[in-house]
Amino acid sequence: MVIAALGSFSLAALIGLYLLSLVLRERETPKGVAIIHGLMAATGILLLVIYIVGPGPDPVASLVLFVMAALGGAYMLVRDLSGHKPPKWMALGHGLTAVSGYVFLLLHALGILTF
């Protein structure tokens, strides 16, 4: 399950890099792409929750970071849909928070970091 979550987060990250490049260049972000990005990340969060419910050490820190990133992403999406560009600092913070969660989850999956 953790491998599937990592795969979903990886796809979300690739799409997120594209969206971040648009935000940093102050270009319009395609709403459909942003929604797909969010759905991929939400799928990863759901898979991570299912994994955490099982026995063994849990990567709760990763889940917390991904949920924080998701909240920031939801705020930026609502802002974007209402015609306001997302702030660059928030887009960067959103990405860095998600990358931190990804690194913790990857280290957990590799058995390097146990919680």
PDB file of C-alpha atoms in Angstrom:
ATOM      1  CA  MET A   1       0.000   0.000   0.000  1.00  0.00           C
ATOM      2  CA  VAL A   2       2.859   2.380   0.806  1.00  0.00           C
ATOM      3  CA  ILE A   3       4.344   1.799  -2.661  1.00  0.00           C
ATOM      4  CA  ALA A   4       1.012   2.670  -4.283  1.00  0.00           C
ATOM      5  CA  ALA A   5       0.834   5.838  -2.165  1.00  0.00           C
ATOM      6  CA  LEU A   6       4.359   6.781  -3.240  1.00  0.00           C
ATOM      7  CA  GLY A   7       3.380   6.223  -6.872  1.00  0.00           C
ATOM      8  CA  SER A   8       0.330   8.431  -6.561  1.00  0.00           C
ATOM      9  CA  PHE A   9       2.326  11.149  -4.811  1.00  0.00           C
ATOM     10  CA  SER A  10       5.028  10.885  -7.501  1.00  0.00           C
ATOM     11  CA  LEU A  11       2.508  11.560 -10.257  1.00  0.00           C
ATOM     12  CA  ALA A  12       1.027  14.425  -8.242  1.00  0.00           C
ATOM     13  CA  ALA A  13       4.530  15.858  -7.779  1.00  0.00           C
ATOM     14  CA  LEU A  14       5.276  15.801 -11.501  1.00  0.00           C
ATOM     15  CA  ILE A  15       2.037  17.618 -12.248  1.00  0.00           C
ATOM     16  CA  GLY A  16       2.764  19.970  -9.344  1.00  0.00           C
ATOM     17  CA  LEU A  17       6.141  20.912 -10.799  1.00  0.00           C
ATOM     18  CA  TYR A  18       4.408  21.909 -14.015  1.00  0.00           C
ATOM     19  CA  LEU A  19       1.832  23.986 -12.118  1.00  0.00           C
ATOM     20  CA  LEU A  20       4.544  25.607  -9.984  1.00  0.00           C
ATOM     21  CA  SER A  21       6.457  26.617 -13.106  1.00  0.00           C
ATOM     22  CA  LEU A  22       3.334  28.385 -14.358  1.00  0.00           C
ATOM     23  CA  VAL A  23       2.704  30.153 -11.047  1.00  0.00           C
ATOM     24  CA  LEU A  24       6.305  31.354 -10.798  1.00  0.00           C
ATOM     25  CA  ARG A  25       6.118  32.743 -14.341  1.00  0.00           C
ATOM     26  CA  GLU A  26       2.747  34.361 -13.526  1.00  0.00           C
ATOM     27  CA  ARG A  27       0.967  32.377 -16.214  1.00  0.00           C
ATOM     28  CA  GLU A  28      -2.560  31.014 -16.108  1.00  0.00           C
ATOM     29  CA  THR A  29      -2.819  27.558 -14.534  1.00  0.00           C
ATOM     30  CA  PRO A  30      -5.109  25.086 -16.325  1.00  0.00           C
ATOM     31  CA  LYS A  31      -7.919  24.326 -13.878  1.00  0.00           C
ATOM     32  CA  GLY A  32      -8.328  20.742 -15.083  1.00  0.00           C
ATOM     33  CA  VAL A  33      -4.643  20.034 -14.534  1.00  0.00           C
ATOM     34  CA  ALA A  34      -4.842  21.523 -11.030  1.00  0.00           C
ATOM     35  CA  ILE A  35      -7.849  19.338 -10.231  1.00  0.00           C
ATOM     36  CA  ILE A  36      -6.088  16.197 -11.509  1.00  0.00           C
ATOM     37  CA  HIS A  37      -3.054  17.146  -9.389  1.00  0.00           C
ATOM     38  CA  GLY A  38      -5.291  17.406  -6.325  1.00  0.00           C
ATOM     39  CA  LEU A  39      -7.052  14.123  -7.059  1.00  0.00           C
ATOM     40  CA  MET A  40      -3.727  12.296  -7.421  1.00  0.00           C
ATOM     41  CA  ALA A  41      -2.539  13.715  -4.101  1.00  0.00           C
ATOM     42  CA  ALA A  42      -5.874  12.891  -2.433  1.00  0.00           C
ATOM     43  CA  THR A  43      -5.562   9.316  -3.695  1.00  0.00           C
ATOM     44  CA  GLY A  44      -2.094   9.137  -2.146  1.00  0.00           C
ATOM     45  CA  ILE A  45      -3.432  10.457   1.162  1.00  0.00           C
ATOM     46  CA  LEU A  46      -6.260   7.891   1.134  1.00  0.00           C
ATOM     47  CA  LEU A  47      -3.822   5.052   0.419  1.00  0.00           C
ATOM     48  CA  LEU A  48      -1.559   6.321   3.199  1.00  0.00           C
ATOM     49  CA  VAL A  49      -4.461   6.383   5.678  1.00  0.00           C
ATOM     50  CA  ILE A  50      -5.368   2.798   4.717  1.00  0.00           C
ATOM     51  CA  TYR A  51      -1.726   1.802   5.250  1.00  0.00           C
ATOM     52  CA  ILE A  52      -1.570   3.534   8.636  1.00  0.00           C
ATOM     53  CA  VAL A  53      -4.677   1.684   9.868  1.00  0.00           C
ATOM     54  CA  GLY A  54      -2.748  -1.594   9.550  1.00  0.00           C
ATOM     55  CA  PRO A  55      -0.270  -2.967  12.097  1.00  0.00           C
ATOM     56  CA  GLY A  56       3.310  -1.821  12.445  1.00  0.00           C
ATOM     57  CA  PRO A  57       5.117   1.492  12.632  1.00  0.00           C
ATOM     58  CA  ASP A  58       3.155   4.288  11.035  1.00  0.00           C
ATOM     59  CA  PRO A  59       4.446   7.236   8.998  1.00  0.00           C
ATOM     60  CA  VAL A  60       2.135   9.692  10.766  1.00  0.00           C
ATOM     61  CA  ALA A  61       4.542  12.600  10.211  1.00  0.00           C
ATOM     62  CA  SER A  62       4.203  12.054   6.463  1.00  0.00           C
ATOM     63  CA  LEU A  63       0.422  12.050   6.723  1.00  0.00           C
ATOM     64  CA  VAL A  64       0.424  15.293   8.720  1.00  0.00           C
ATOM     65  CA  LEU A  65       2.682  16.991   6.169  1.00  0.00           C
ATOM     66  CA  PHE A  66       0.591  15.780   3.230  1.00  0.00           C
ATOM     67  CA  VAL A  67      -2.633  16.976   4.880  1.00  0.00           C
ATOM     68  CA  MET A  68      -1.045  20.380   5.536  1.00  0.00           C
ATOM     69  CA  ALA A  69       0.027  20.545   1.882  1.00  0.00           C
ATOM     70  CA  ALA A  70      -3.474  19.507   0.796  1.00  0.00           C
ATOM     71  CA  LEU A  71      -5.065  22.286   2.834  1.00  0.00           C
ATOM     72  CA  GLY A  72      -2.748  24.835   1.239  1.00  0.00           C
ATOM     73  CA  GLY A  73      -3.455  23.362  -2.187  1.00  0.00           C
ATOM     74  CA  ALA A  74      -7.212  23.513  -1.646  1.00  0.00           C
ATOM     75  CA  TYR A  75      -6.927  27.165  -0.632  1.00  0.00           C
ATOM     76  CA  MET A  76      -4.887  27.967  -3.743  1.00  0.00           C
ATOM     77  CA  LEU A  77      -7.376  26.128  -5.971  1.00  0.00           C
ATOM     78  CA  VAL A  78     -10.336  28.046  -4.525  1.00  0.00           C
ATOM     79  CA  ARG A  79      -8.430  31.285  -4.946  1.00  0.00           C
ATOM     80  CA  ASP A  80      -7.515  30.393  -8.518  1.00  0.00           C
ATOM     81  CA  LEU A  81     -11.092  29.416  -9.398  1.00  0.00           C
ATOM     82  CA  SER A  82     -12.322  32.762  -8.052  1.00  0.00           C
ATOM     83  CA  GLY A  83      -9.986  34.638 -10.405  1.00  0.00           C
ATOM     84  CA  HIS A  84      -7.109  35.414  -8.028  1.00  0.00           C
ATOM     85  CA  LYS A  85      -3.646  34.080  -8.760  1.00  0.00           C
ATOM     86  CA  PRO A  86      -2.116  31.946  -6.028  1.00  0.00           C
ATOM     87  CA  PRO A  87       0.732  33.689  -4.182  1.00  0.00           C
ATOM     88  CA  LYS A  88       4.172  32.460  -5.244  1.00  0.00           C
ATOM     89  CA  TRP A  89       5.303  32.012  -1.640  1.00  0.00           C
ATOM     90  CA  MET A  90       2.296  29.806  -0.941  1.00  0.00           C
ATOM     91  CA  ALA A  91       2.873  27.678  -4.037  1.00  0.00           C
ATOM     92  CA  LEU A  92       6.501  27.168  -2.974  1.00  0.00           C
ATOM     93  CA  GLY A  93       5.503  26.386   0.628  1.00  0.00           C
ATOM     94  CA  HIS A  94       2.859  23.939  -0.586  1.00  0.00           C
ATOM     95  CA  GLY A  95       5.431  22.126  -2.704  1.00  0.00           C
ATOM     96  CA  LEU A  96       8.126  22.064  -0.030  1.00  0.00           C
ATOM     97  CA  THR A  97       5.672  20.722   2.551  1.00  0.00           C
ATOM     98  CA  ALA A  98       4.584  17.949   0.185  1.00  0.00           C
ATOM     99  CA  VAL A  99       8.195  17.093  -0.707  1.00  0.00           C
ATOM    100  CA  SER A 100       9.016  16.826   3.014  1.00  0.00           C
ATOM    101  CA  GLY A 101       6.125  14.397   3.474  1.00  0.00           C
ATOM    102  CA  TYR A 102       7.307  12.428   0.446  1.00  0.00           C
ATOM    103  CA  VAL A 103      10.875  12.162   1.742  1.00  0.00           C
ATOM    104  CA  PHE A 104       9.669  10.946   5.159  1.00  0.00           C
ATOM    105  CA  LEU A 105       7.389   8.389   3.488  1.00  0.00           C
ATOM    106  CA  LEU A 106      10.147   7.183   1.166  1.00  0.00           C
ATOM    107  CA  LEU A 107      12.562   6.784   4.088  1.00  0.00           C
ATOM    108  CA  HIS A 108       9.867   4.854   5.947  1.00  0.00           C
ATOM    109  CA  ALA A 109       9.246   2.588   2.934  1.00  0.00           C
ATOM    110  CA  LEU A 110      12.988   1.895   2.660  1.00  0.00           C
ATOM    111  CA  GLY A 111      13.138   1.013   6.356  1.00  0.00           C
ATOM    112  CA  ILE A 112      15.569   3.840   7.092  1.00  0.00           C
ATOM    113  CA  LEU A 113      13.182   5.886   9.216  1.00  0.00           C
ATOM    114  CA  THR A 114      10.694   4.282  11.582  1.00  0.00           C
ATOM    115  CA  PHE A 115       8.294   6.222  13.725  1.00  0.00           C
TER     116      PHE A 115
END
